[in-house]
CSV table of C-alpha atoms in Angstrom, one decimal:
chain,number,residue,atom,x,y,z
A,1,MET,CA,-9.3,-45.2,82.3
A,2,LYS,CA,-6.8,-47.9,81.8
A,3,GLU,CA,-4.3,-47.5,78.9
A,4,GLN,CA,-4.6,-50.2,76.3
A,5,GLY,CA,-1.0,-49.6,75.3
A,6,GLY,CA,-0.8,-51.6,72.1
A,7,ILE,CA,-3.6,-49.9,70.2
A,8,ARG,CA,-2.5,-46.9,68.2
A,9,VAL,CA,-4.1,-44.4,65.8
A,10,TRP,CA,-1.9,-42.8,63.1
A,11,ARG,CA,-2.7,-39.5,61.4
A,12,GLY,CA,-0.5,-38.6,58.4
A,13,TRP,CA,-0.3,-35.5,56.3
A,14,ARG,CA,1.6,-35.7,53.1
A,15,LYS,CA,4.4,-33.2,52.3
A,16,GLU,CA,3.0,-30.3,50.3
A,17,THR,CA,5.9,-31.0,47.8
A,18,VAL,CA,4.7,-34.5,47.1
A,19,ALA,CA,2.0,-34.8,44.4
A,20,TRP,CA,-1.1,-36.8,45.2
A,21,ASP,CA,-0.4,-39.5,42.6
A,22,LYS,CA,3.1,-39.9,43.9
A,23,PHE,CA,1.8,-40.1,47.4
A,24,ILE,CA,-0.6,-42.9,46.6
A,25,ARG,CA,2.1,-44.8,44.6
A,26,HIS,CA,4.5,-44.6,47.6
A,27,LEU,CA,1.8,-45.9,50.0
A,28,ALA,CA,0.9,-48.7,47.6
A,29,THR,CA,4.4,-49.9,46.7
A,30,ILE,CA,6.4,-49.1,49.8
A,31,PHE,CA,4.9,-47.6,52.9
A,32,ILE,CA,1.8,-49.8,53.5
A,33,PRO,CA,3.3,-53.1,52.5
A,34,ALA,CA,6.5,-52.3,54.5
A,35,THR,CA,4.4,-51.5,57.5
A,36,TRP,CA,2.9,-55.0,57.4
A,37,GLN,CA,5.9,-56.9,56.2
A,38,VAL,CA,8.4,-55.4,58.6
A,39,MET,CA,6.4,-54.4,61.6
A,40,GLY,CA,4.3,-57.6,61.3
A,41,ARG,CA,7.5,-59.5,62.1
A,42,LEU,CA,8.2,-57.1,65.0
A,43,GLY,CA,4.9,-57.5,66.8
A,44,LEU,CA,2.2,-55.7,64.7
A,45,ARG,CA,-0.9,-57.9,65.0
A,46,LEU,CA,-3.5,-55.9,63.0
A,47,TYR,CA,-3.2,-53.0,60.5
A,48,VAL,CA,-6.1,-51.0,59.0
A,49,PRO,CA,-4.7,-48.1,56.8
A,50,SER,CA,-7.1,-45.7,55.1
A,51,VAL,CA,-6.6,-43.1,52.3
A,52,LEU,CA,-9.0,-40.3,52.5
A,53,PRO,CA,-10.5,-38.6,49.4
A,54,GLU,CA,-8.1,-36.2,47.7
A,55,SER,CA,-10.9,-33.6,47.7
A,56,LYS,CA,-11.5,-33.8,51.5
A,57,PRO,CA,-12.1,-30.7,53.5
A,58,GLU,CA,-9.1,-28.6,54.7
A,59,GLY,CA,-7.5,-29.9,57.9
A,60,LEU,CA,-8.1,-33.6,57.5
A,61,PRO,CA,-5.2,-36.0,57.3
A,62,ASP,CA,-4.4,-37.7,54.0
A,63,GLU,CA,-3.8,-41.2,55.4
A,64,VAL,CA,-4.7,-42.7,58.7
A,65,ALA,CA,-4.4,-46.1,60.3
A,66,LEU,CA,-5.4,-48.3,63.2
A,67,LEU,CA,-2.6,-50.5,64.5
A,68,PHE,CA,-2.6,-53.2,67.2
A,69,TYR,CA,0.5,-54.2,69.0
A,70,PRO,CA,0.7,-56.6,72.0
A,71,SER,CA,1.6,-53.7,74.3
A,72,GLN,CA,3.1,-50.2,74.3
A,73,SER,CA,6.5,-51.6,75.2
A,74,ALA,CA,6.3,-54.0,72.2
A,75,TYR,CA,5.5,-51.1,69.9
A,76,LEU,CA,8.4,-49.0,71.3
A,77,ALA,CA,10.8,-51.9,71.0
A,78,ALA,CA,9.7,-52.6,67.4
A,79,ARG,CA,10.4,-49.0,66.4
A,80,SER,CA,13.7,-48.4,68.1
A,81,ARG,CA,15.5,-51.7,69.0
A,82,SER,CA,16.1,-53.2,65.6
A,83,ALA,CA,17.6,-51.9,62.4
A,84,ALA,CA,14.5,-52.9,60.5
A,85,GLY,CA,12.3,-50.9,62.8
A,86,ARG,CA,14.5,-47.8,62.6
A,87,ALA,CA,14.6,-48.1,58.8
A,88,TYR,CA,10.8,-48.4,58.7
A,89,GLY,CA,10.6,-45.2,60.9
A,90,LEU,CA,12.6,-43.3,58.3
A,91,LEU,CA,10.1,-44.3,55.5
A,92,HIS,CA,7.6,-41.8,57.0
A,93,GLU,CA,9.9,-38.9,56.2
A,94,ALA,CA,9.8,-39.6,52.5
A,95,VAL,CA,6.2,-38.4,52.0
A,96,PHE,CA,4.7,-37.3,55.4
A,97,ALA,CA,5.0,-33.9,56.9
A,98,PHE,CA,6.1,-33.3,60.5
A,99,THR,CA,5.7,-29.5,60.7
A,100,PRO,CA,3.6,-27.8,63.4
A,101,GLU,CA,0.9,-27.1,60.8
A,102,ARG,CA,0.9,-30.7,59.4
A,103,ARG,CA,2.2,-32.8,62.2
A,104,SER,CA,1.9,-36.4,61.3
A,105,THR,CA,1.8,-38.5,64.5
A,106,SER,CA,0.3,-41.6,66.2
A,107,THR,CA,-1.3,-41.8,69.7
A,108,THR,CA,-2.0,-44.6,72.1
A,109,ALA,CA,-5.7,-45.5,72.8
A,110,VAL,CA,-7.3,-45.8,76.2
A,111,SER,CA,-10.4,-47.8,77.1
A,112,TRP,CA,-13.9,-46.4,77.1
A,113,SER,CA,-17.3,-47.9,77.6
A,114,PRO,CA,-20.9,-46.5,77.5
A,115,GLY,CA,-21.8,-44.8,80.8
A,116,GLN,CA,-18.4,-43.4,81.3
A,117,PRO,CA,-17.8,-39.6,80.8
A,118,ALA,CA,-17.6,-38.6,77.1
A,119,PRO,CA,-14.1,-39.2,75.7
A,120,LEU,CA,-11.9,-36.2,75.3
A,121,GLN,CA,-10.6,-34.8,72.0
A,122,ASP,CA,-7.1,-35.5,70.7
A,123,GLN,CA,-7.2,-39.0,72.3
A,124,PRO,CA,-8.1,-42.3,70.7
A,125,PHE,CA,-10.7,-44.3,72.7
A,126,HIS,CA,-11.2,-48.1,72.5
A,127,ARG,CA,-14.5,-49.8,73.2
A,128,GLN,CA,-13.8,-53.5,73.9
A,129,ALA,CA,-16.2,-56.2,72.5
A,130,THR,CA,-18.5,-57.7,75.1
A,131,GLY,CA,-20.7,-60.8,75.0
A,132,ASN,CA,-21.2,-61.9,71.4
A,133,GLY,CA,-19.7,-58.7,70.1
A,134,CYS,CA,-17.3,-58.9,67.1
A,135,ARG,CA,-13.6,-58.3,67.8
A,136,PHE,CA,-11.2,-56.8,65.3
A,137,CYS,CA,-9.0,-59.9,65.5
A,138,ALA,CA,-11.9,-62.1,64.5
A,139,ALA,CA,-13.7,-59.7,62.2
A,140,GLN,CA,-14.3,-60.4,58.5
A,141,ARG,CA,-14.6,-56.7,57.8
A,142,VAL,CA,-13.8,-53.3,59.3
A,143,VAL,CA,-15.9,-50.2,58.8
A,144,PHE,CA,-14.0,-46.9,58.7
A,145,LEU,CA,-15.7,-43.5,59.1
A,146,ALA,CA,-14.2,-40.0,58.8
A,147,LEU,CA,-16.1,-36.9,59.6
A,148,SER,CA,-15.2,-33.2,59.3
A,149,HIS,CA,-16.4,-30.3,61.4
A,150,GLN,CA,-15.5,-26.7,62.2
A,151,GLN,CA,-15.2,-27.4,65.9
A,152,ALA,CA,-16.0,-30.7,67.5
A,153,PRO,CA,-18.5,-30.6,70.4
A,154,SER,CA,-17.0,-32.0,73.6
A,155,ALA,CA,-19.3,-35.0,73.3
A,156,MET,CA,-18.4,-35.8,69.7
A,157,PRO,CA,-16.5,-39.1,70.3
A,158,GLY,CA,-19.2,-40.3,72.7
A,159,ALA,CA,-22.0,-39.4,70.2
A,160,LEU,CA,-20.2,-41.2,67.5
A,161,PHE,CA,-20.0,-44.3,69.6
A,162,ALA,CA,-23.7,-44.0,70.1
A,163,VAL,CA,-24.2,-43.8,66.3
A,164,LEU,CA,-22.1,-46.9,65.9
A,165,GLY,CA,-24.7,-48.5,68.2
A,166,GLN,CA,-24.8,-49.6,71.8
A,167,CYS,CA,-24.0,-53.1,70.4
A,168,CYS,CA,-21.1,-55.0,71.8
A,169,ASP,CA,-18.8,-54.9,68.8
A,170,GLU,CA,-15.3,-53.6,69.2
A,171,ALA,CA,-14.7,-50.0,68.1
A,172,VAL,CA,-12.0,-47.2,68.2
A,173,VAL,CA,-12.9,-43.5,67.9
A,174,TYR,CA,-10.5,-40.6,67.7
A,175,GLY,CA,-11.6,-36.9,67.5
A,176,GLU,CA,-10.1,-33.4,67.4
A,177,ASN,CA,-11.4,-30.0,66.3
A,178,ALA,CA,-11.3,-30.5,62.6
A,179,PHE,CA,-12.2,-34.2,62.3
A,180,THR,CA,-13.3,-37.4,63.9
A,181,LEU,CA,-12.2,-41.0,62.9
A,182,ALA,CA,-13.9,-44.3,63.8
A,183,TRP,CA,-13.3,-48.0,63.2
A,184,LEU,CA,-15.8,-50.7,63.9
A,185,ALA,CA,-15.3,-54.5,63.7
A,186,VAL,CA,-18.2,-56.2,61.9
A,187,ARG,CA,-19.2,-59.7,60.7
A,188,ASN,CA,-21.7,-58.6,58.0
A,189,ALA,CA,-21.1,-55.4,56.1
A,190,GLY,CA,-24.6,-55.6,54.8
A,191,GLU,CA,-25.8,-54.3,58.1
A,192,PHE,CA,-24.4,-50.9,57.1
A,193,ASP,CA,-26.4,-48.6,54.9
A,194,ARG,CA,-24.5,-45.4,54.0
A,195,GLY,CA,-27.7,-43.3,53.5
A,196,MET,CA,-29.1,-44.3,56.9
A,197,LEU,CA,-25.8,-43.8,58.6
A,198,ALA,CA,-25.4,-40.3,57.1
A,199,ALA,CA,-29.0,-39.4,58.2
A,200,GLU,CA,-28.3,-40.5,61.7
A,201,LEU,CA,-25.0,-38.7,61.9
A,202,ALA,CA,-26.7,-35.5,60.5
A,203,SER,CA,-29.4,-35.8,63.2
A,204,ARG,CA,-27.0,-36.4,66.1
A,205,LEU,CA,-24.1,-34.3,64.9
A,206,PRO,CA,-25.6,-31.6,62.6
A,207,ALA,CA,-22.4,-29.6,62.5
A,208,SER,CA,-20.4,-32.5,61.0
A,209,THR,CA,-20.0,-33.8,57.4
A,210,LEU,CA,-19.4,-37.4,56.6
A,211,VAL,CA,-16.3,-37.5,54.5
A,212,ALA,CA,-15.7,-41.2,54.1
A,213,VAL,CA,-17.4,-44.5,54.8
A,214,HIS,CA,-15.3,-47.6,53.9
A,215,VAL,CA,-15.9,-51.3,54.4
A,216,ALA,CA,-12.6,-53.3,54.1
A,217,GLU,CA,-12.4,-57.0,54.0
A,218,ARG,CA,-9.5,-59.0,55.3
A,219,MET,CA,-6.7,-59.3,52.8
A,220,GLN,CA,-4.5,-62.2,51.8
A,221,PHE,CA,-1.0,-60.7,51.7
A,222,GLN,CA,2.4,-62.5,51.6
A,223,VAL,CA,4.5,-61.3,54.5
A,224,ASP,CA,7.9,-61.6,52.6
A,225,TYR,CA,9.8,-58.5,51.9
A,226,PHE,CA,12.2,-60.3,49.5
A,227,ALA,CA,9.4,-61.5,47.2
A,228,GLU,CA,8.8,-59.8,43.8
A,229,PHE,CA,6.0,-57.3,44.3
A,230,ASP,CA,4.5,-54.6,42.1
A,231,GLY,CA,2.4,-53.0,44.8
A,232,LEU,CA,-1.1,-53.1,46.3
A,233,ALA,CA,-4.2,-52.1,44.4
A,234,LEU,CA,-4.7,-48.9,46.3
A,235,GLN,CA,-6.6,-45.7,45.4
A,236,SER,CA,-8.0,-42.6,47.0
A,237,ASP,CA,-11.0,-43.1,49.4
A,238,GLN,CA,-10.1,-46.6,50.3
A,239,THR,CA,-9.3,-48.7,53.4
A,240,LEU,CA,-7.3,-52.0,53.6
A,241,PHE,CA,-7.5,-54.6,56.4
A,242,PHE,CA,-4.5,-56.8,57.3
A,243,LEU,CA,-4.4,-59.7,59.7
A,244,PRO,CA,-1.9,-62.6,59.9
A,245,ALA,CA,-2.7,-65.2,57.2
A,246,ASP,CA,-3.3,-67.9,59.9
A,247,ARG,CA,-6.3,-65.9,61.2
A,248,ILE,CA,-8.0,-65.5,57.8
A,249,PRO,CA,-10.9,-67.8,57.3
A,250,GLU,CA,-11.2,-69.7,54.0
A,251,GLY,CA,-13.1,-67.9,51.3
A,252,ILE,CA,-12.1,-64.3,52.4
A,253,SER,CA,-10.9,-62.6,49.3
A,254,ALA,CA,-8.0,-60.1,49.0
A,255,ARG,CA,-9.9,-56.9,48.3
A,256,ALA,CA,-11.2,-53.8,49.9
A,257,SER,CA,-14.0,-51.5,48.9
A,258,ALA,CA,-15.7,-48.2,49.6
A,259,LEU,CA,-19.5,-48.1,50.0
A,260,GLU,CA,-21.1,-46.2,47.2
C-alpha cells in the first residue's frame, strides 16, 4: 500500500488538569484558528477538527482532526523548519496530554480500496475518490463519524468503509481497540440519515456504539493571525471544515452542525 504522505489523522486527549470548558475555549480561541492560520501558510490544505461529546465513553479522544498537506516532507518542514511551525507545536502542550495513558498523536494515512485486505488497526486508511466521486478538496460538506467498542474486530475499518458505501466518494478511516473514526466527502448532506446509519452500523458492527455523527459545511474564515478575533463558535459534539477561501463556492455559509 502506497503511503499518501500528506494525509494525517490527529487524536488528542486533554490534560486531566484542564477543565472541559477551558479546553473548549482554548480550542475555539487559540488552537483551532492557529492551526489553520499558521499551518495554512505553511502548506496545510484542508483541516477538519472535531470535538467529541464530553460524556463520550472512556478511552475515546477529546478532539480529533483530519489534515491534508501536500506531502509528508511538507508536513515535517512546516512543523520544524520555521519559528511559526515550532511555536504552533508548543501550543499542543497547553491542553493536550502526552502521557502513555493519554498519548495525543497524529499518524500518516496509507491508501486503501475495496477488494484489498482489511485495513489494520492503529493506522489511518484513505480511499481515494474515483469516477464522479466527491473529493474532500471539492466537497461542500464532510461527514464525521466516531464509534466506540470494547475491542475492535480486525475487519472494523473495512466494515466501516462498507457502511459508508461502495460509492466512489473520498473517505478516511482510522481504528483502534477502543474506537474508530471516519470522514467522508459529500455533496449533499441530505443523503445521510442518522437513524438509518445507526441501524446499519448496529447490523454490521453489533459490538460498536455510534458516539458522534457530524455534518460540517465549509467555513469562511479569515487567514490573518493579526486581525482582531474573539474566537470560533465552537461547542462539544461538533465538527468544523476549513478549506482555502479561493476554493469555497459562493453561497456556502460559515457554519457547522451536528445531525440531531
